[in-house]
């Protein structure tokens, strides 16, 4: 027979296991995206990510694509979501948006020091606004269509642009997050 102290420990362990099982069951199911998958906003989802709710996580969460929540709400007959700028681009991330004024799909990154290509996330030639909430990283963005590549803009740390302008709109192909704050 178990001693009273062990009995309490077993009960506590059973309670903790039950609570964890309930918490895990409340998390939406995750699914790996494949070629041809369509998001709740009606647009194609680039393959190779893990979809959880309204976001797709790539490279173990280093890049996150969020669906166009306003379009999702409209398709579902619901009210548009809150678009407070701090909510749509979390602290310590670089966010690119499909439309001006931070609308449409959002693609966010935080890793520095290597080139990223928007085509890997379905956002090539689709960036119209951005917000840099990284603490010590400037970001450079290029159009690779012309030869040589054209630098479209350089984003200082904690800078933002609600509209990249007609000359740079929907031309972004790749970007690089610098490891310093004094590059631009």
CSV table of C-alpha atoms in Angstrom, one decimal:
chain,number,residue,atom,x,y,z
A,1,UNK,CA,0.0,0.0,0.0
A,2,UNK,CA,1.2,3.5,-0.9
A,3,UNK,CA,2.1,5.9,1.9
A,4,UNK,CA,-0.1,9.0,2.2
A,5,UNK,CA,2.6,11.3,0.8
A,6,UNK,CA,2.9,9.1,-2.3
A,7,UNK,CA,-0.8,8.9,-2.7
A,8,UNK,CA,-1.0,12.8,-2.7
A,9,UNK,CA,1.8,12.9,-5.3
A,10,UNK,CA,0.0,10.4,-7.5
A,11,UNK,CA,-3.2,12.4,-7.3
A,12,UNK,CA,-1.4,15.6,-8.1
A,13,UNK,CA,0.3,14.0,-11.1
A,14,UNK,CA,-3.1,12.7,-12.3
A,15,UNK,CA,-4.6,16.2,-11.9
A,16,UNK,CA,-1.7,17.9,-13.8
A,17,UNK,CA,-1.9,15.3,-16.6
A,18,UNK,CA,-5.7,16.0,-16.9
A,19,UNK,CA,-5.2,19.7,-17.0
A,20,UNK,CA,-2.4,19.4,-19.7
A,21,UNK,CA,-4.6,17.1,-21.8
A,22,UNK,CA,-7.4,19.6,-21.7
A,23,UNK,CA,-5.1,22.5,-22.6
A,24,UNK,CA,-3.7,20.5,-25.6
A,25,UNK,CA,-7.1,19.6,-26.8
A,26,UNK,CA,-8.1,23.3,-26.9
A,27,UNK,CA,-5.2,24.1,-29.4
A,28,UNK,CA,-6.3,24.1,-33.0
A,29,UNK,CA,-5.0,21.2,-35.0
A,30,UNK,CA,-1.9,21.8,-37.0
A,31,UNK,CA,-1.4,20.7,-40.6
A,32,UNK,CA,1.6,20.8,-42.9
A,33,UNK,CA,0.7,22.9,-46.0
A,34,UNK,CA,0.9,21.2,-49.5
A,35,UNK,CA,0.9,22.6,-53.0
A,36,UNK,CA,-2.6,23.6,-53.9
A,37,UNK,CA,-3.8,24.3,-50.4
A,38,UNK,CA,-6.1,27.3,-50.1
A,39,UNK,CA,-6.3,29.6,-47.0
A,40,UNK,CA,-9.5,30.8,-45.4
A,41,UNK,CA,-9.0,34.1,-47.3
A,42,UNK,CA,-9.5,32.2,-50.5
A,43,UNK,CA,-5.8,32.6,-51.6
A,44,UNK,CA,-3.2,29.9,-52.2
A,45,UNK,CA,-1.0,28.9,-49.3
A,46,UNK,CA,2.7,28.3,-50.1
A,47,UNK,CA,3.7,24.7,-49.3
A,48,UNK,CA,6.1,23.6,-46.5
A,49,UNK,CA,4.7,25.4,-43.5
A,50,UNK,CA,2.6,24.3,-40.6
A,51,UNK,CA,-0.8,25.9,-40.5
A,52,UNK,CA,-2.3,26.7,-37.1
A,53,UNK,CA,-5.5,28.7,-37.2
A,54,UNK,CA,-5.0,31.8,-39.3
A,55,UNK,CA,-1.3,31.5,-39.5
A,56,UNK,CA,1.3,29.4,-41.3
A,57,UNK,CA,4.7,28.8,-39.6
A,58,UNK,CA,7.8,28.2,-41.7
A,59,UNK,CA,11.4,27.3,-40.7
A,60,UNK,CA,10.4,26.4,-37.1
A,61,UNK,CA,8.6,29.7,-36.6
A,62,UNK,CA,11.3,32.0,-38.0
A,63,UNK,CA,8.8,33.2,-40.7
A,64,UNK,CA,5.0,33.5,-40.1
A,65,UNK,CA,2.4,34.1,-42.8
A,66,UNK,CA,-0.9,35.4,-41.5
A,67,UNK,CA,-4.0,35.3,-43.7
A,68,UNK,CA,-5.9,38.4,-44.7
A,69,UNK,CA,-8.1,38.5,-41.6
A,70,UNK,CA,-10.4,41.3,-43.0
A,71,UNK,CA,-11.1,39.1,-46.1
A,72,UNK,CA,-11.6,36.0,-43.9
A,73,UNK,CA,-14.1,38.0,-41.8
A,74,UNK,CA,-15.9,39.2,-44.9
A,75,UNK,CA,-16.1,35.7,-46.4
A,76,UNK,CA,-17.5,34.5,-43.1
A,77,UNK,CA,-20.0,37.4,-42.7
A,78,UNK,CA,-18.3,38.7,-39.6
A,79,UNK,CA,-17.0,42.1,-38.4
A,80,UNK,CA,-13.5,43.1,-39.4
A,81,UNK,CA,-10.8,42.5,-36.8
A,82,UNK,CA,-9.0,45.1,-34.7
A,83,UNK,CA,-6.2,46.6,-36.8
A,84,UNK,CA,-4.2,48.4,-34.1
A,85,UNK,CA,-0.7,48.6,-35.4
A,86,UNK,CA,0.9,47.1,-32.4
A,87,UNK,CA,-1.4,44.1,-32.6
A,88,UNK,CA,-0.8,43.5,-36.3
A,89,UNK,CA,3.1,43.5,-36.0
A,90,UNK,CA,4.3,42.1,-32.7
A,91,UNK,CA,7.4,43.5,-30.9
A,92,UNK,CA,10.8,42.1,-32.1
A,93,UNK,CA,9.5,41.3,-35.6
A,94,UNK,CA,9.8,42.7,-39.2
A,95,UNK,CA,6.4,42.7,-40.8
A,96,UNK,CA,5.6,43.0,-44.5
A,97,UNK,CA,2.0,43.6,-45.6
A,98,UNK,CA,0.2,42.8,-48.9
A,99,UNK,CA,-1.7,46.1,-49.1
A,100,UNK,CA,-1.2,49.7,-48.1
A,101,UNK,CA,-2.1,50.7,-44.5
A,102,UNK,CA,-1.0,47.3,-43.2
A,103,UNK,CA,-3.8,45.4,-44.8
A,104,UNK,CA,-4.0,42.0,-46.5
A,105,UNK,CA,-1.7,39.1,-45.7
A,106,UNK,CA,1.1,39.7,-43.3
A,107,UNK,CA,4.6,38.1,-43.4
A,108,UNK,CA,6.8,38.5,-40.4
A,109,UNK,CA,10.5,37.6,-39.7
A,110,UNK,CA,13.0,38.1,-36.9
A,111,UNK,CA,16.2,36.3,-38.0
A,112,UNK,CA,19.1,38.3,-39.4
A,113,UNK,CA,22.0,37.9,-41.6
A,114,UNK,CA,20.8,36.0,-44.7
A,115,UNK,CA,18.7,36.7,-47.8
A,116,UNK,CA,15.0,35.8,-47.7
A,117,UNK,CA,12.9,35.5,-50.8
A,118,UNK,CA,9.3,36.6,-50.7
A,119,UNK,CA,8.4,33.9,-53.3
A,120,UNK,CA,9.0,31.2,-50.6
A,121,UNK,CA,5.9,32.6,-48.8
A,122,UNK,CA,3.6,33.7,-51.6
A,123,UNK,CA,4.5,37.4,-51.2
A,124,UNK,CA,6.8,38.1,-54.2
A,125,UNK,CA,5.8,41.4,-55.8
A,126,UNK,CA,3.0,41.8,-53.3
A,127,UNK,CA,4.4,44.1,-50.6
A,128,UNK,CA,2.8,47.5,-50.2
A,129,UNK,CA,3.5,48.4,-46.5
A,130,UNK,CA,5.8,47.4,-43.7
A,131,UNK,CA,6.8,47.8,-40.1
A,132,UNK,CA,10.2,47.2,-38.5
A,133,UNK,CA,9.8,46.4,-34.7
A,134,UNK,CA,13.3,44.9,-34.4
A,135,UNK,CA,15.5,46.4,-31.7
A,136,UNK,CA,18.8,46.5,-33.5
A,137,UNK,CA,18.3,45.5,-37.1
A,138,UNK,CA,17.9,47.5,-40.3
A,139,UNK,CA,16.3,45.8,-43.3
A,140,UNK,CA,17.0,46.2,-47.0
A,141,UNK,CA,14.5,45.2,-49.7
A,142,UNK,CA,15.3,44.6,-53.4
A,143,UNK,CA,13.5,44.2,-56.8
A,144,UNK,CA,15.4,41.4,-58.6
A,145,UNK,CA,13.5,41.9,-61.9
A,146,UNK,CA,15.9,44.4,-63.4
A,147,UNK,CA,19.6,43.6,-63.8
A,148,UNK,CA,21.3,44.5,-61.7
A,149,UNK,CA,18.9,44.2,-58.7
A,150,UNK,CA,17.4,47.5,-57.5
A,151,UNK,CA,17.3,48.5,-53.8
A,152,UNK,CA,13.7,49.6,-53.2
A,153,UNK,CA,14.1,50.8,-49.6
A,154,UNK,CA,16.1,50.4,-46.4
A,155,UNK,CA,14.2,50.3,-43.1
A,156,UNK,CA,15.7,51.7,-39.9
A,157,UNK,CA,15.0,50.0,-36.6
A,158,UNK,CA,11.5,50.8,-35.3
A,159,UNK,CA,10.5,52.5,-38.6
A,160,UNK,CA,7.2,52.0,-40.5
A,161,UNK,CA,5.7,52.7,-43.9
A,162,UNK,CA,2.0,52.6,-44.4
A,163,UNK,CA,2.5,52.8,-48.2
A,164,UNK,CA,5.8,52.2,-50.1
A,165,UNK,CA,4.7,54.5,-52.9
A,166,UNK,CA,3.8,53.8,-56.5
A,167,UNK,CA,7.4,53.4,-57.7
A,168,UNK,CA,8.1,50.5,-55.2
A,169,UNK,CA,4.6,49.0,-54.8
A,170,UNK,CA,4.4,45.3,-55.5
A,171,UNK,CA,8.0,45.0,-56.6
A,172,UNK,CA,9.7,43.4,-53.6
A,173,UNK,CA,11.4,40.1,-54.3
A,174,UNK,CA,14.0,39.6,-51.5
A,175,UNK,CA,15.2,41.2,-48.3
A,176,UNK,CA,18.1,41.1,-45.9
A,177,UNK,CA,17.9,41.8,-42.2
A,178,UNK,CA,21.2,43.5,-41.1
A,179,UNK,CA,22.9,42.7,-37.8
A,180,UNK,CA,23.2,46.4,-37.0
A,181,UNK,CA,21.1,49.5,-36.4
A,182,UNK,CA,23.2,52.0,-38.4
A,183,UNK,CA,23.1,50.7,-41.9
A,184,UNK,CA,20.3,52.8,-43.5
